[in-house]
mmCIF file of C-alpha atoms in Angstrom:
data_model
loop_
_atom_site.group_PDB
_atom_site.id
_atom_site.type_symbol
_atom_site.label_atom_id
_atom_site.label_comp_id
_atom_site.label_asym_id
_atom_site.label_seq_id
_atom_site.Cartn_x
_atom_site.Cartn_y
_atom_site.Cartn_z
ATOM 1 C CA MET A 1 0.000 0.000 0.000
ATOM 2 C CA ILE A 2 1.222 3.526 -0.743
ATOM 3 C CA GLU A 3 1.494 6.272 1.835
ATOM 4 C CA LEU A 4 -1.507 8.585 2.126
ATOM 5 C CA ALA A 5 0.748 11.639 1.879
ATOM 6 C CA GLN A 6 2.154 10.412 -1.430
ATOM 7 C CA LEU A 7 -1.298 9.829 -2.904
ATOM 8 C CA ARG A 8 -2.566 13.196 -1.730
ATOM 9 C CA ASP A 9 0.484 14.920 -3.142
ATOM 10 C CA THR A 10 -0.053 13.251 -6.529
ATOM 11 C CA LEU A 11 -3.774 13.950 -6.855
ATOM 12 C CA ARG A 12 -4.140 17.277 -5.067
ATOM 13 C CA VAL A 13 -5.118 20.373 -7.041
ATOM 14 C CA ARG A 14 -2.483 23.084 -7.039
ATOM 15 C CA PRO A 15 -3.947 26.245 -8.564
ATOM 16 C CA VAL A 16 -1.627 28.567 -10.433
ATOM 17 C CA ASP A 17 -2.584 32.239 -10.161
ATOM 18 C CA GLY A 18 -6.019 31.236 -8.924
ATOM 19 C CA MET A 19 -6.745 28.989 -11.897
ATOM 20 C CA ALA A 20 -6.689 25.247 -12.483
ATOM 21 C CA THR A 21 -6.690 23.912 -16.030
ATOM 22 C CA LEU A 22 -8.099 20.404 -16.273
ATOM 23 C CA SER A 23 -6.254 19.908 -19.547
ATOM 24 C CA GLY A 24 -3.142 19.630 -17.409
ATOM 25 C CA TYR A 25 -4.491 16.480 -15.747
ATOM 26 C CA ASP A 26 -4.378 13.148 -17.575
ATOM 27 C CA ALA A 27 -7.748 11.421 -17.205
ATOM 28 C CA ALA A 28 -6.124 8.109 -18.187
ATOM 29 C CA SER A 29 -3.269 8.313 -15.681
ATOM 30 C CA THR A 30 -2.570 5.248 -13.533
ATOM 31 C CA GLU A 31 0.212 6.640 -11.354
ATOM 32 C CA LEU A 32 1.375 4.851 -8.210
ATOM 33 C CA ILE A 33 -0.047 1.415 -9.070
ATOM 34 C CA GLY A 34 1.285 -1.375 -11.288
ATOM 35 C CA GLY A 35 -1.894 -2.030 -13.235
ATOM 36 C CA LYS A 36 -5.478 -3.279 -13.116
ATOM 37 C CA SER A 37 -4.739 -6.643 -11.489
ATOM 38 C CA GLU A 38 -2.673 -5.089 -8.726
ATOM 39 C CA ALA A 39 -5.243 -2.338 -8.126
ATOM 40 C CA ASN A 40 -8.148 -4.807 -7.930
ATOM 41 C CA ALA A 41 -6.187 -7.062 -5.574
ATOM 42 C CA GLN A 42 -5.418 -4.142 -3.282
ATOM 43 C CA LEU A 43 -9.019 -2.953 -3.422
ATOM 44 C CA ALA A 44 -10.220 -6.405 -2.351
ATOM 45 C CA LYS A 45 -7.851 -6.311 0.631
ATOM 46 C CA MET A 46 -9.043 -2.830 1.526
ATOM 47 C CA GLN A 47 -12.699 -3.877 1.784
ATOM 48 C CA GLN A 48 -12.420 -5.262 5.322
ATOM 49 C CA LYS A 49 -10.045 -2.474 6.380
ATOM 50 C CA LEU A 50 -12.548 0.116 5.167
ATOM 51 C CA PHE A 51 -15.348 -1.568 7.103
ATOM 52 C CA ASP A 52 -13.262 -1.755 10.279
ATOM 53 C CA ALA A 53 -12.051 1.854 10.051
ATOM 54 C CA HIS A 54 -15.578 3.076 9.387
ATOM 55 C CA ASP A 55 -16.880 0.965 12.267
ATOM 56 C CA VAL A 56 -14.631 2.864 14.691
ATOM 57 C CA LEU A 57 -15.960 6.172 13.307
ATOM 58 C CA PHE A 58 -19.533 4.896 13.703
ATOM 59 C CA ALA A 59 -18.957 3.649 17.256
ATOM 60 C CA SER A 60 -17.060 6.688 18.531
ATOM 61 C CA LYS A 61 -19.669 9.220 17.329
ATOM 62 C CA GLN A 62 -17.124 12.008 17.753
ATOM 63 C CA GLN A 63 -16.337 13.008 14.176
ATOM 64 C CA SER A 64 -17.881 12.593 10.734
ATOM 65 C CA VAL A 65 -16.768 12.351 7.107
ATOM 66 C CA LEU A 66 -18.211 13.945 3.974
ATOM 67 C CA LEU A 67 -17.138 12.373 0.673
ATOM 68 C CA VAL A 68 -17.880 14.693 -2.253
ATOM 69 C CA LEU A 69 -18.064 13.024 -5.673
ATOM 70 C CA GLN A 70 -18.222 15.626 -8.412
ATOM 71 C CA GLY A 71 -17.906 14.997 -12.135
ATOM 72 C CA LEU A 72 -19.609 15.033 -15.492
ATOM 73 C CA ASP A 73 -22.011 12.345 -16.671
ATOM 74 C CA CYS A 74 -20.479 8.852 -16.835
ATOM 75 C CA SER A 75 -17.454 9.849 -14.755
ATOM 76 C CA GLY A 76 -18.292 7.162 -12.203
ATOM 77 C CA LYS A 77 -20.013 8.688 -9.202
ATOM 78 C CA ASN A 78 -22.457 5.795 -8.874
ATOM 79 C CA GLY A 79 -19.684 3.336 -9.699
ATOM 80 C CA THR A 80 -17.601 4.648 -6.815
ATOM 81 C CA ILE A 81 -20.512 4.128 -4.442
ATOM 82 C CA LYS A 82 -21.075 0.639 -5.825
ATOM 83 C CA HIS A 83 -17.461 -0.520 -5.602
ATOM 84 C CA VAL A 84 -15.974 1.504 -2.716
ATOM 85 C CA VAL A 85 -18.640 2.894 -0.385
ATOM 86 C CA ILE A 86 -20.402 -0.476 -0.438
ATOM 87 C CA ALA A 87 -17.637 -1.790 1.836
ATOM 88 C CA LEU A 88 -18.803 0.428 4.709
ATOM 89 C CA ASN A 89 -21.428 -0.324 7.344
ATOM 90 C CA PRO A 90 -24.700 0.905 5.776
ATOM 91 C CA ALA A 91 -26.041 1.848 9.216
ATOM 92 C CA GLY A 92 -23.472 4.646 9.339
ATOM 93 C CA VAL A 93 -23.641 5.812 5.718
ATOM 94 C CA ARG A 94 -25.861 8.484 4.215
ATOM 95 C CA ILE A 95 -25.951 8.938 0.433
ATOM 96 C CA ALA A 96 -27.468 12.023 -1.157
ATOM 97 C CA SER A 97 -27.847 12.555 -4.890
ATOM 98 C CA PHE A 98 -28.492 16.156 -5.864
ATOM 99 C CA LYS A 99 -30.467 16.771 -9.027
ATOM 100 C CA GLU A 100 -32.114 19.946 -10.270
ATOM 101 C CA PRO A 101 -33.566 21.795 -7.241
ATOM 102 C CA THR A 102 -37.257 21.298 -6.463
ATOM 103 C CA ASP A 103 -39.633 24.241 -6.087
ATOM 104 C CA GLU A 104 -39.272 24.015 -2.298
ATOM 105 C CA GLU A 105 -35.485 23.957 -2.518
ATOM 106 C CA GLU A 106 -35.491 26.956 -4.843
ATOM 107 C CA GLU A 107 -37.194 28.971 -2.101
ATOM 108 C CA HIS A 108 -34.185 28.522 0.189
ATOM 109 C CA HIS A 109 -30.524 29.461 0.083
ATOM 110 C CA PHE A 110 -28.667 27.175 -2.344
ATOM 111 C CA LEU A 111 -26.831 25.437 0.529
ATOM 112 C CA TRP A 112 -30.044 24.666 2.437
ATOM 113 C CA ARG A 113 -30.732 21.298 0.820
ATOM 114 C CA HIS A 114 -27.130 20.204 1.283
ATOM 115 C CA ARG A 115 -27.236 20.995 4.978
ATOM 116 C CA GLN A 116 -30.145 18.574 5.315
ATOM 117 C CA GLU A 117 -27.905 15.687 4.208
ATOM 118 C CA LEU A 118 -24.786 16.394 6.255
ATOM 119 C CA PRO A 119 -23.419 13.521 8.342
ATOM 120 C CA GLU A 120 -24.190 13.289 12.026
ATOM 121 C CA PRO A 121 -21.294 12.459 14.393
ATOM 122 C CA GLY A 122 -20.213 8.906 13.585
ATOM 123 C CA GLU A 123 -21.634 8.969 10.061
ATOM 124 C CA LEU A 124 -20.126 9.169 6.587
ATOM 125 C CA SER A 125 -22.141 11.056 3.997
ATOM 126 C CA VAL A 126 -21.605 10.790 0.255
ATOM 127 C CA PHE A 127 -22.660 13.647 -2.006
ATOM 128 C CA ASP A 128 -23.330 12.260 -5.491
ATOM 129 C CA ARG A 129 -22.913 15.620 -7.166
ATOM 130 C CA SER A 130 -22.942 18.351 -4.565
ATOM 131 C CA HIS A 131 -23.201 22.020 -3.673
ATOM 132 C CA TYR A 132 -20.651 22.583 -6.441
ATOM 133 C CA GLU A 133 -23.359 22.121 -9.060
ATOM 134 C CA ASP A 134 -24.661 25.529 -7.979
ATOM 135 C CA LEU A 135 -21.340 27.098 -8.906
ATOM 136 C CA ILE A 136 -20.231 25.108 -11.944
ATOM 137 C CA VAL A 137 -23.488 24.933 -13.908
ATOM 138 C CA PRO A 138 -24.333 28.684 -13.792
ATOM 139 C CA LEU A 139 -20.750 29.491 -14.726
ATOM 140 C CA ALA A 140 -20.686 27.030 -17.642
ATOM 141 C CA LEU A 141 -24.111 28.052 -18.959
ATOM 142 C CA ASN A 142 -23.580 31.737 -18.259
ATOM 143 C CA THR A 143 -26.841 31.984 -16.318
ATOM 144 C CA SER A 144 -25.317 33.957 -13.435
ATOM 145 C CA ASP A 145 -22.942 36.885 -13.536
ATOM 146 C CA GLU A 146 -19.423 36.486 -12.200
ATOM 147 C CA SER A 147 -20.126 38.474 -9.044
ATOM 148 C CA GLU A 148 -22.898 36.050 -8.052
ATOM 149 C CA VAL A 149 -20.655 33.039 -8.670
ATOM 150 C CA ASP A 150 -17.832 34.699 -6.707
ATOM 151 C CA LYS A 151 -20.236 35.260 -3.815
ATOM 152 C CA ARG A 152 -21.250 31.601 -3.870
ATOM 153 C CA ILE A 153 -17.608 30.532 -3.909
ATOM 154 C CA GLU A 154 -16.989 32.558 -0.751
ATOM 155 C CA GLU A 155 -20.073 31.031 0.866
ATOM 156 C CA VAL A 156 -18.953 27.495 -0.019
ATOM 157 C CA ASN A 157 -15.498 28.064 1.445
ATOM 158 C CA GLU A 158 -17.076 29.393 4.651
ATOM 159 C CA PHE A 159 -19.558 26.499 4.705
ATOM 160 C CA GLU A 160 -16.767 23.926 4.461
ATOM 161 C CA LYS A 161 -14.628 25.741 7.035
ATOM 162 C CA GLU A 162 -17.591 25.626 9.415
ATOM 163 C CA LEU A 163 -17.981 21.886 8.849
ATOM 164 C CA VAL A 164 -14.308 21.133 9.454
ATOM 165 C CA GLU A 165 -14.261 23.200 12.626
ATOM 166 C CA GLY A 166 -17.320 21.251 13.768
ATOM 167 C CA GLY A 167 -15.582 17.890 13.394
ATOM 168 C CA THR A 168 -16.336 16.870 9.802
ATOM 169 C CA THR A 169 -13.497 15.746 7.536
ATOM 170 C CA ILE A 170 -14.231 16.555 3.886
ATOM 171 C CA ILE A 171 -12.777 14.545 0.997
ATOM 172 C CA LYS A 172 -13.477 16.277 -2.325
ATOM 173 C CA CYS A 173 -12.943 14.118 -5.410
ATOM 174 C CA LEU A 174 -13.292 15.462 -8.938
ATOM 175 C CA LEU A 175 -13.781 12.450 -11.197
ATOM 176 C CA HIS A 176 -11.872 13.553 -14.277
ATOM 177 C CA LEU A 177 -13.096 11.898 -17.500
ATOM 178 C CA SER A 178 -11.848 12.496 -21.031
ATOM 179 C CA TYR A 179 -14.089 13.576 -23.906
ATOM 180 C CA ASP A 180 -13.433 10.369 -25.863
ATOM 181 C CA GLU A 181 -14.032 8.059 -22.904
ATOM 182 C CA GLN A 182 -17.332 9.766 -22.098
ATOM 183 C CA ARG A 183 -18.477 9.136 -25.684
ATOM 184 C CA GLU A 184 -17.612 5.437 -25.407
ATOM 185 C CA ARG A 185 -19.461 5.119 -22.109
ATOM 186 C CA PHE A 186 -22.516 6.862 -23.512
ATOM 187 C CA LEU A 187 -22.528 4.501 -26.504
ATOM 188 C CA ARG A 188 -22.183 1.427 -24.246
ATOM 189 C CA ARG A 189 -25.017 2.740 -22.092
ATOM 190 C CA LEU A 190 -27.276 3.161 -25.124
ATOM 191 C CA ARG A 191 -26.541 -0.388 -26.305
ATOM 192 C CA ARG A 192 -27.717 -1.996 -23.052
ATOM 193 C CA ASP A 193 -31.352 -2.398 -22.027
ATOM 194 C CA ASP A 194 -30.405 -2.291 -18.347
ATOM 195 C CA LYS A 195 -28.343 0.902 -18.712
ATOM 196 C CA ARG A 196 -30.212 2.918 -21.349
ATOM 197 C CA TRP A 197 -32.545 4.434 -18.753
ATOM 198 C CA LYS A 198 -29.598 6.361 -17.288
ATOM 199 C CA PHE A 199 -29.160 8.397 -20.459
ATOM 200 C CA SER A 200 -31.046 11.632 -20.994
ATOM 201 C CA LEU A 201 -31.034 14.295 -23.679
ATOM 202 C CA GLY A 202 -29.716 16.662 -21.011
ATOM 203 C CA ASP A 203 -26.507 14.600 -20.972
ATOM 204 C CA LEU A 204 -26.035 15.400 -24.632
ATOM 205 C CA GLU A 205 -26.691 19.102 -24.061
ATOM 206 C CA THR A 206 -23.985 19.176 -21.385
ATOM 207 C CA ARG A 207 -21.578 17.350 -23.680
ATOM 208 C CA ARG A 208 -22.102 19.967 -26.392
ATOM 209 C CA LYS A 209 -20.748 22.515 -23.918
ATOM 210 C CA TRP A 210 -17.748 20.412 -22.961
ATOM 211 C CA ASP A 211 -15.227 23.268 -23.156
ATOM 212 C CA GLU A 212 -17.429 25.574 -21.098
ATOM 213 C CA PHE A 213 -17.832 22.954 -18.376
ATOM 214 C CA GLN A 214 -14.124 22.172 -18.329
ATOM 215 C CA ALA A 215 -13.357 25.865 -17.888
ATOM 216 C CA ALA A 216 -15.996 26.206 -15.162
ATOM 217 C CA TYR A 217 -14.631 23.209 -13.289
ATOM 218 C CA GLY A 218 -11.129 24.634 -13.490
ATOM 219 C CA THR A 219 -12.185 28.009 -12.142
ATOM 220 C CA VAL A 220 -14.300 26.621 -9.309
ATOM 221 C CA ILE A 221 -11.937 23.940 -8.038
ATOM 222 C CA ALA A 222 -9.055 26.403 -8.062
ATOM 223 C CA ALA A 223 -11.042 28.842 -5.941
ATOM 224 C CA THR A 224 -12.259 26.178 -3.502
ATOM 225 C CA SER A 225 -9.198 23.936 -3.114
ATOM 226 C CA THR A 226 -8.128 25.199 0.299
ATOM 227 C CA GLU A 227 -5.686 23.962 2.923
ATOM 228 C CA LEU A 228 -8.609 22.740 5.039
ATOM 229 C CA CYS A 229 -10.526 21.202 2.141
ATOM 230 C CA PRO A 230 -8.331 20.458 -0.884
ATOM 231 C CA TRP A 231 -9.641 19.004 -4.110
ATOM 232 C CA TYR A 232 -8.280 15.736 -5.508
ATOM 233 C CA VAL A 233 -8.459 15.167 -9.250
ATOM 234 C CA ILE A 234 -9.154 11.456 -9.749
ATOM 235 C CA PRO A 235 -8.196 10.141 -13.213
ATOM 236 C CA SER A 236 -11.365 8.244 -14.169
ATOM 237 C CA ASP A 237 -10.901 6.894 -17.688
ATOM 238 C CA HIS A 238 -9.985 3.597 -16.005
ATOM 239 C CA LYS A 239 -12.716 2.595 -13.578
ATOM 240 C CA TRP A 240 -10.404 0.303 -11.654
ATOM 241 C CA TYR A 241 -7.968 3.136 -11.029
ATOM 242 C CA ARG A 242 -10.733 5.494 -9.931
ATOM 243 C CA ASN A 243 -12.014 2.948 -7.413
ATOM 244 C CA TRP A 244 -8.532 2.151 -6.119
ATOM 245 C CA ALA A 245 -7.538 5.808 -5.693
ATOM 246 C CA ILE A 246 -10.713 6.853 -3.871
ATOM 247 C CA ALA A 247 -10.598 3.765 -1.634
ATOM 248 C CA GLN A 248 -7.004 4.633 -0.731
ATOM 249 C CA LEU A 249 -7.940 8.242 0.064
ATOM 250 C CA LEU A 250 -10.912 7.176 2.143
ATOM 251 C CA LEU A 251 -9.080 4.488 4.089
ATOM 252 C CA GLY A 252 -6.043 6.665 4.683
ATOM 253 C CA THR A 253 -8.240 9.515 5.895
ATOM 254 C CA LEU A 254 -10.174 7.302 8.320
ATOM 255 C CA ASP A 255 -6.948 5.809 9.671
ATOM 256 C CA SER A 256 -5.423 9.254 10.161
ATOM 257 C CA MET A 257 -8.306 10.551 12.281
ATOM 258 C CA GLY A 258 -6.944 8.890 15.416
ATOM 259 C CA LEU A 259 -10.255 7.352 16.441
ATOM 260 C CA ALA A 260 -10.730 4.555 18.965
ATOM 261 C CA TYR A 261 -13.658 2.492 20.187
ATOM 262 C CA PRO A 262 -15.306 4.168 23.199
ATOM 263 C CA GLN A 263 -14.968 2.379 26.522
ATOM 264 C CA PRO A 264 -17.808 2.103 29.064
ATOM 265 C CA GLU A 265 -17.729 4.226 32.206
ATOM 266 C CA PHE A 266 -19.168 1.502 34.458
ATOM 267 C CA ASP A 267 -17.106 -0.955 36.520
ATOM 268 C CA LEU A 268 -16.467 -3.690 33.995
ATOM 269 C CA GLU A 269 -15.366 -6.303 36.539
ATOM 270 C CA THR A 270 -18.512 -5.800 38.618
ATOM 271 C CA ILE A 271 -20.718 -6.275 35.577
ATOM 272 C CA ARG A 272 -18.793 -9.383 34.524
ATOM 273 C CA ALA A 273 -19.139 -10.866 37.998
ATOM 274 C CA GLU A 274 -22.875 -10.280 38.055
ATOM 275 C CA LEU A 275 -23.344 -11.835 34.638
ATOM 276 C CA ALA A 276 -21.180 -14.820 35.563
ATOM 277 C CA ALA A 277 -23.027 -15.510 38.825
ATOM 278 C CA PRO A 278 -25.547 -18.386 38.754
ATOM 279 C CA ASN A 279 -29.213 -17.487 38.917
#
């Protein structure tokens, strides 16, 4: 297994002059691992370790974790949940998928609906898409002026700072997919009866604005990749690498939190003696 610091250093966003250009990240990269077989073997070994590490978080009820999965269609948000998050204890996992806001949600501040899905102490929440949709989409589609987007960026940074100070560790993963690989995944999806339902015409509309979305992602992640809450760009052309990298980040983060199972305050020996005594 690689060191968490090495993985973070490889995947972490480092904005230059306040900008991050996604073209500088290779969506097909497979750094730090020998190949698919090795990655899958390590992922299999991590399954029990992930469960155990998450179990301590769940039992201690002192801290929480928020895993943000952000990316364009077919980048693998659901796949990450299926192959990585599935290893965790479902009793301590909350998964929220954010689509277009409802009428009720539109009546509130844009962060309102996200606050409803935040993890309680001991829980791990997964945001399948996230509050970043409310920054990236208006910027890409030019439906909000720059001052409004800048205001939202400031609010998001404050929101995440508040969460961290309250005991929530945030892991932000941008699932970086190439233009060609997205096309192949769309075509495979359309060929399969059990996958075709996932495709919508809206996916095609977003793809037509590929450059605009890439630019919006670059601007937003640069402005919100902070010391407290950095972004990690996850190369996602290879599903096995995406799963391996996120599992490594998640496991390493849980292990680094210094958690331990809580111990009872009662006199353990007295309780044992009472239970051991004959009726």
